[in-house]
PDB file of C-alpha atoms in Angstrom:
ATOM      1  CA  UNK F   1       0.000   0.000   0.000  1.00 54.00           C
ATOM      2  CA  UNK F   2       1.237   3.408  -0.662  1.00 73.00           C
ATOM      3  CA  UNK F   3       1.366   6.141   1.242  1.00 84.00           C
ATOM      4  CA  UNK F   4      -1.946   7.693   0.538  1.00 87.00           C
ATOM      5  CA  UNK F   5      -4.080   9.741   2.156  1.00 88.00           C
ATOM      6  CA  UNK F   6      -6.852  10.389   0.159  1.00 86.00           C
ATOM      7  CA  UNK F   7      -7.849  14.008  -1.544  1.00 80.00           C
ATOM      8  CA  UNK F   8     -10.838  15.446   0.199  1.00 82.00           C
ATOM      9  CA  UNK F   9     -12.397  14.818   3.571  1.00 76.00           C
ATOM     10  CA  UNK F  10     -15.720  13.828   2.202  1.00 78.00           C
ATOM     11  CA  UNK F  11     -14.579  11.145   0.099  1.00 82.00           C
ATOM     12  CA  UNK F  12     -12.407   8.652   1.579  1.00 85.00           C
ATOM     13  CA  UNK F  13      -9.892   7.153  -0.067  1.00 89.00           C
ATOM     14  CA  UNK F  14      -6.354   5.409   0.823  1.00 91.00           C
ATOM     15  CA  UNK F  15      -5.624   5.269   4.559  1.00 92.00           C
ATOM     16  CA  UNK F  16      -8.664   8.021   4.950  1.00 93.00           C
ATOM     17  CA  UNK F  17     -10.939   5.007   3.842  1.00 93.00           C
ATOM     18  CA  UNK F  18      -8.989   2.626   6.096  1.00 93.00           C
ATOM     19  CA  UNK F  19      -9.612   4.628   8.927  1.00 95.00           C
ATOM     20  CA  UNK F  20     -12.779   5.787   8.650  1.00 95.00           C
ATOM     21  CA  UNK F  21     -14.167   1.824   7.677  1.00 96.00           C
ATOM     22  CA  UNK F  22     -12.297   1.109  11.269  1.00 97.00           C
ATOM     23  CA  UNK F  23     -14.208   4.258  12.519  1.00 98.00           C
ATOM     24  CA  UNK F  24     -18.034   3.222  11.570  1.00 97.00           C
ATOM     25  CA  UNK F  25     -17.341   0.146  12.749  1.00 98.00           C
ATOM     26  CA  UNK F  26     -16.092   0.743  16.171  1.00 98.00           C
ATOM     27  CA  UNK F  27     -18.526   3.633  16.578  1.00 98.00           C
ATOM     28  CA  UNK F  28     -21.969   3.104  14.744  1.00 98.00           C
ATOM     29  CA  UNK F  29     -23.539   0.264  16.346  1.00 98.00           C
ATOM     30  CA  UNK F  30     -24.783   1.936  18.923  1.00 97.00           C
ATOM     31  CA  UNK F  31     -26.748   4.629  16.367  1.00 97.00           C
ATOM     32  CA  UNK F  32     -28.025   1.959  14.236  1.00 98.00           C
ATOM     33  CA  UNK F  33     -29.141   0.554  17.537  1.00 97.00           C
ATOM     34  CA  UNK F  34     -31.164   3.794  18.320  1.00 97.00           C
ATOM     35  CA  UNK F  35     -32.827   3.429  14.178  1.00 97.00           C
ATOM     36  CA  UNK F  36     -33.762   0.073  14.913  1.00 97.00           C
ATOM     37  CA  UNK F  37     -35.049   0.558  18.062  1.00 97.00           C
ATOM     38  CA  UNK F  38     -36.916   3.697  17.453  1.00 97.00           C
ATOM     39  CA  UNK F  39     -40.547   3.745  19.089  1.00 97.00           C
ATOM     40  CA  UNK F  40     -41.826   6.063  16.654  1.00 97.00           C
ATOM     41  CA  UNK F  41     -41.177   7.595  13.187  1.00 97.00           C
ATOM     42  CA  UNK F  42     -39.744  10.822  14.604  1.00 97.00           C
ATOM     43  CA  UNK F  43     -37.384   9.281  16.701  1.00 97.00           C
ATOM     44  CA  UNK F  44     -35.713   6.833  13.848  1.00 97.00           C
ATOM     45  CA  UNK F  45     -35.367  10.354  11.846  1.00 98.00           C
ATOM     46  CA  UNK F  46     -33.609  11.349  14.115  1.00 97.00           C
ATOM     47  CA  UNK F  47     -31.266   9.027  14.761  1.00 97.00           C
ATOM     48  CA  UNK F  48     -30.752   8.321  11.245  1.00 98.00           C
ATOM     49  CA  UNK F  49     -29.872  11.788  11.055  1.00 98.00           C
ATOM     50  CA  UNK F  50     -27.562  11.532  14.051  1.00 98.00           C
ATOM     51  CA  UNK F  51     -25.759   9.048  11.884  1.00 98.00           C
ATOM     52  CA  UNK F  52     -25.480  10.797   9.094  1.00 98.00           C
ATOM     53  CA  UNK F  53     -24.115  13.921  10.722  1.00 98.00           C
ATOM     54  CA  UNK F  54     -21.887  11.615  13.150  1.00 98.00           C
ATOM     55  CA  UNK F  55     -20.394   9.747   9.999  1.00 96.00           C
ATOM     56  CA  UNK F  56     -19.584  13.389   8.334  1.00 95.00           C
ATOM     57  CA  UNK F  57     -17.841  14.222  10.977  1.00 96.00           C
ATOM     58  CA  UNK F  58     -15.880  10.017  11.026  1.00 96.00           C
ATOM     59  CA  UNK F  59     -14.702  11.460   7.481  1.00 95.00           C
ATOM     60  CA  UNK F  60     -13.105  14.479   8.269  1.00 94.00           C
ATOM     61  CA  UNK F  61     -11.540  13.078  11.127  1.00 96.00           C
ATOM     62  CA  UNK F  62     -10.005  10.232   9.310  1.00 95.00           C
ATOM     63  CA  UNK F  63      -8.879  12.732   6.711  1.00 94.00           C
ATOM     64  CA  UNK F  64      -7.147  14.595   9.456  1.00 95.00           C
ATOM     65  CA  UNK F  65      -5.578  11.615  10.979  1.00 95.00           C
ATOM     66  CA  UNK F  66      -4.861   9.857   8.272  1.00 94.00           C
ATOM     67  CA  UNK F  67      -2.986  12.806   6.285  1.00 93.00           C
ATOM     68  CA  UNK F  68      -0.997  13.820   9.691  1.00 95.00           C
ATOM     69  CA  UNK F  69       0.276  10.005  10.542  1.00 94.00           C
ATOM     70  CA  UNK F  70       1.299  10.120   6.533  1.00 91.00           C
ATOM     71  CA  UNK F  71       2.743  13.825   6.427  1.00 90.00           C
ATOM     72  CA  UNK F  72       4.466  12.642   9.910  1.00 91.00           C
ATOM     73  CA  UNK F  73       6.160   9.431   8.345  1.00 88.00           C
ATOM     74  CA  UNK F  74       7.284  10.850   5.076  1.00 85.00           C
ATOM     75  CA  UNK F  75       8.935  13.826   7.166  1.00 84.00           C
ATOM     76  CA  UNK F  76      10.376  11.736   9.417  1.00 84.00           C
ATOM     77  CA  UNK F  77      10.918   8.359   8.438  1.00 82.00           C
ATOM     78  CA  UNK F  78      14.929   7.389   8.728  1.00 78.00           C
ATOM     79  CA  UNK F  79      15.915   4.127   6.234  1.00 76.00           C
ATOM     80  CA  UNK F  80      18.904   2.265   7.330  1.00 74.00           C
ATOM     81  CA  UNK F  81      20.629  -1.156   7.180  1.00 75.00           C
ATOM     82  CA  UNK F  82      18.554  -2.111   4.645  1.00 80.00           C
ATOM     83  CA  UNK F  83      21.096  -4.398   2.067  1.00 82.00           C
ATOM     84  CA  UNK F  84      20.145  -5.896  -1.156  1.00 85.00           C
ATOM     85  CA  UNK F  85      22.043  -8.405  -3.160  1.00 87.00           C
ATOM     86  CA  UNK F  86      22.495  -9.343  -6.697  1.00 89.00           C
ATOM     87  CA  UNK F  87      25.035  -9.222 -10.025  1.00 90.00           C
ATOM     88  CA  UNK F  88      25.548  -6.231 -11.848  1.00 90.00           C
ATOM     89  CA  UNK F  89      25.689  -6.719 -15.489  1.00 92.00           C
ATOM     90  CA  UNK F  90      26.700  -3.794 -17.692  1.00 92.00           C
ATOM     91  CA  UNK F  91      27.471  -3.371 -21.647  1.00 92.00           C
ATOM     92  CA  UNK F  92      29.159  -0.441 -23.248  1.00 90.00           C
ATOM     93  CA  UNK F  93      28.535  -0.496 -26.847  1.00 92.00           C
ATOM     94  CA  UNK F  94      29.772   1.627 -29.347  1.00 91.00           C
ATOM     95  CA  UNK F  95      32.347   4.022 -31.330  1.00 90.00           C
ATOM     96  CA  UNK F  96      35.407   6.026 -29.892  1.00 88.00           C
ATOM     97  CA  UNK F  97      35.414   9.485 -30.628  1.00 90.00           C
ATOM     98  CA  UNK F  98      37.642  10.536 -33.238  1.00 88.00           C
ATOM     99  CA  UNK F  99      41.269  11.643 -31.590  1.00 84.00           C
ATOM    100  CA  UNK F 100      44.742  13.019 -33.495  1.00 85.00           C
ATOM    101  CA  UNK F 101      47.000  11.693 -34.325  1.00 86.00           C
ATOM    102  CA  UNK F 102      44.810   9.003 -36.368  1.00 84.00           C
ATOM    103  CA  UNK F 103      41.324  10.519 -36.493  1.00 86.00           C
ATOM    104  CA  UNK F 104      39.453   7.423 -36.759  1.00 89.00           C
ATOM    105  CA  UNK F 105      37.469   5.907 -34.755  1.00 89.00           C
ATOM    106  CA  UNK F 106      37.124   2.180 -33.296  1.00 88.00           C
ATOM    107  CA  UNK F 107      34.172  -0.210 -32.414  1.00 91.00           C
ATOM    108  CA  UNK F 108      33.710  -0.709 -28.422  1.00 91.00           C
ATOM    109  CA  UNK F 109      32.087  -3.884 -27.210  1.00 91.00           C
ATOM    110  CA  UNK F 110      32.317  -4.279 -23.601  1.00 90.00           C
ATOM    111  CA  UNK F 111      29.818  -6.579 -21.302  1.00 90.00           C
ATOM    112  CA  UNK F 112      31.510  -6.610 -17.594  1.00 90.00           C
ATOM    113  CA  UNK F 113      29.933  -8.427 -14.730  1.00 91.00           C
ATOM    114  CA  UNK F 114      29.961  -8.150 -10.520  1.00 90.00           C
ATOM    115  CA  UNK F 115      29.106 -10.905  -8.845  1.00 92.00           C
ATOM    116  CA  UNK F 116      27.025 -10.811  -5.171  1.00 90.00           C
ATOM    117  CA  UNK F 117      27.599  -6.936  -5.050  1.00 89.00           C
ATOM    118  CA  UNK F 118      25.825  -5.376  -1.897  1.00 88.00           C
ATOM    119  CA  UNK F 119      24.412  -1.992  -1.795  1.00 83.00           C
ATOM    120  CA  UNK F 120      23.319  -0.648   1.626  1.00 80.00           C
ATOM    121  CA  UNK F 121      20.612   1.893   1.857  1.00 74.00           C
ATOM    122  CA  UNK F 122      21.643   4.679   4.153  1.00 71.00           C
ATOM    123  CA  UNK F 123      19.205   7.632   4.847  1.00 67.00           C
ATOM    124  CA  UNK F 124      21.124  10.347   2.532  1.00 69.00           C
ATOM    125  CA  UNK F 125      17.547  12.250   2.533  1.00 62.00           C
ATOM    126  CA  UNK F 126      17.267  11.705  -1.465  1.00 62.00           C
ATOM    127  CA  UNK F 127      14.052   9.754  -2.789  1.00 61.00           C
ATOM    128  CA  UNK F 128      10.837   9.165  -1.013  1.00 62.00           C
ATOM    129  CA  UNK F 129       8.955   6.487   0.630  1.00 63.00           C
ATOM    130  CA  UNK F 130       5.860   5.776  -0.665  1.00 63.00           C
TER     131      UNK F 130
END
């Protein structure tokens, strides 16, 4: 999963969506108790509204939450002593550049090869995490 917050409040996407599902589910029960319980038409309008205004408000706050946690990690997140492994195969194909004394030039055909070279990822501060 990437590091995605969503766009707006009122539509939840990425980790907005993830924590807003987490959100309804934790918190609604006890509203959809109060429609299905309702003794009378009045009161299941109005707790059917009180879920509709309480699950606005679930989507803004998971916006809010969601974007700070991600705007927190990709500020602060530190990568190190992570290694990878693997050959390095290169080929330089070609001409020379033409050079005095015998301005010509000559055909380059080059394939070298490292075996098991490691590269360890240090936190330089260049790229992103995503």
């Amino acid at each position: 999963m990437s590091l995605d917050y969503g766009t707006k409040p009122d539509t939840p996407a990425g980790m907005t969506l993830t924590v807003y599902t987490e959100i309804d589910s934790q918190l609604s029960p006890p509203l959809k108790d109060a429609i299905n319980n309702a003794q009378s038409a009045n009161e299941k309008k109005a707790a059917e509204d009180a879920l509709k205004d309480a699950r606005e408000t679930w989507k803004k706050l998971s916006y809010a939450v969601a974007k700070g946690v991600i705007e927190h990690i990709m500020t602060n997140m530190e990568i190190r002593g992570i290694e990878t492994q693997g050959n390095v195969n290169t080929t330089v194909e070609g001409k020379t550049d033409r050079a005095d004394p015998g301005n010509h030039q000559h055909d380059v055909d080059l394939l070298g090869e490292q075996i098991d070279v490691v590269f360890t990822q240090s936190n330089d501060g260049t790229g992103r995490v995503k």
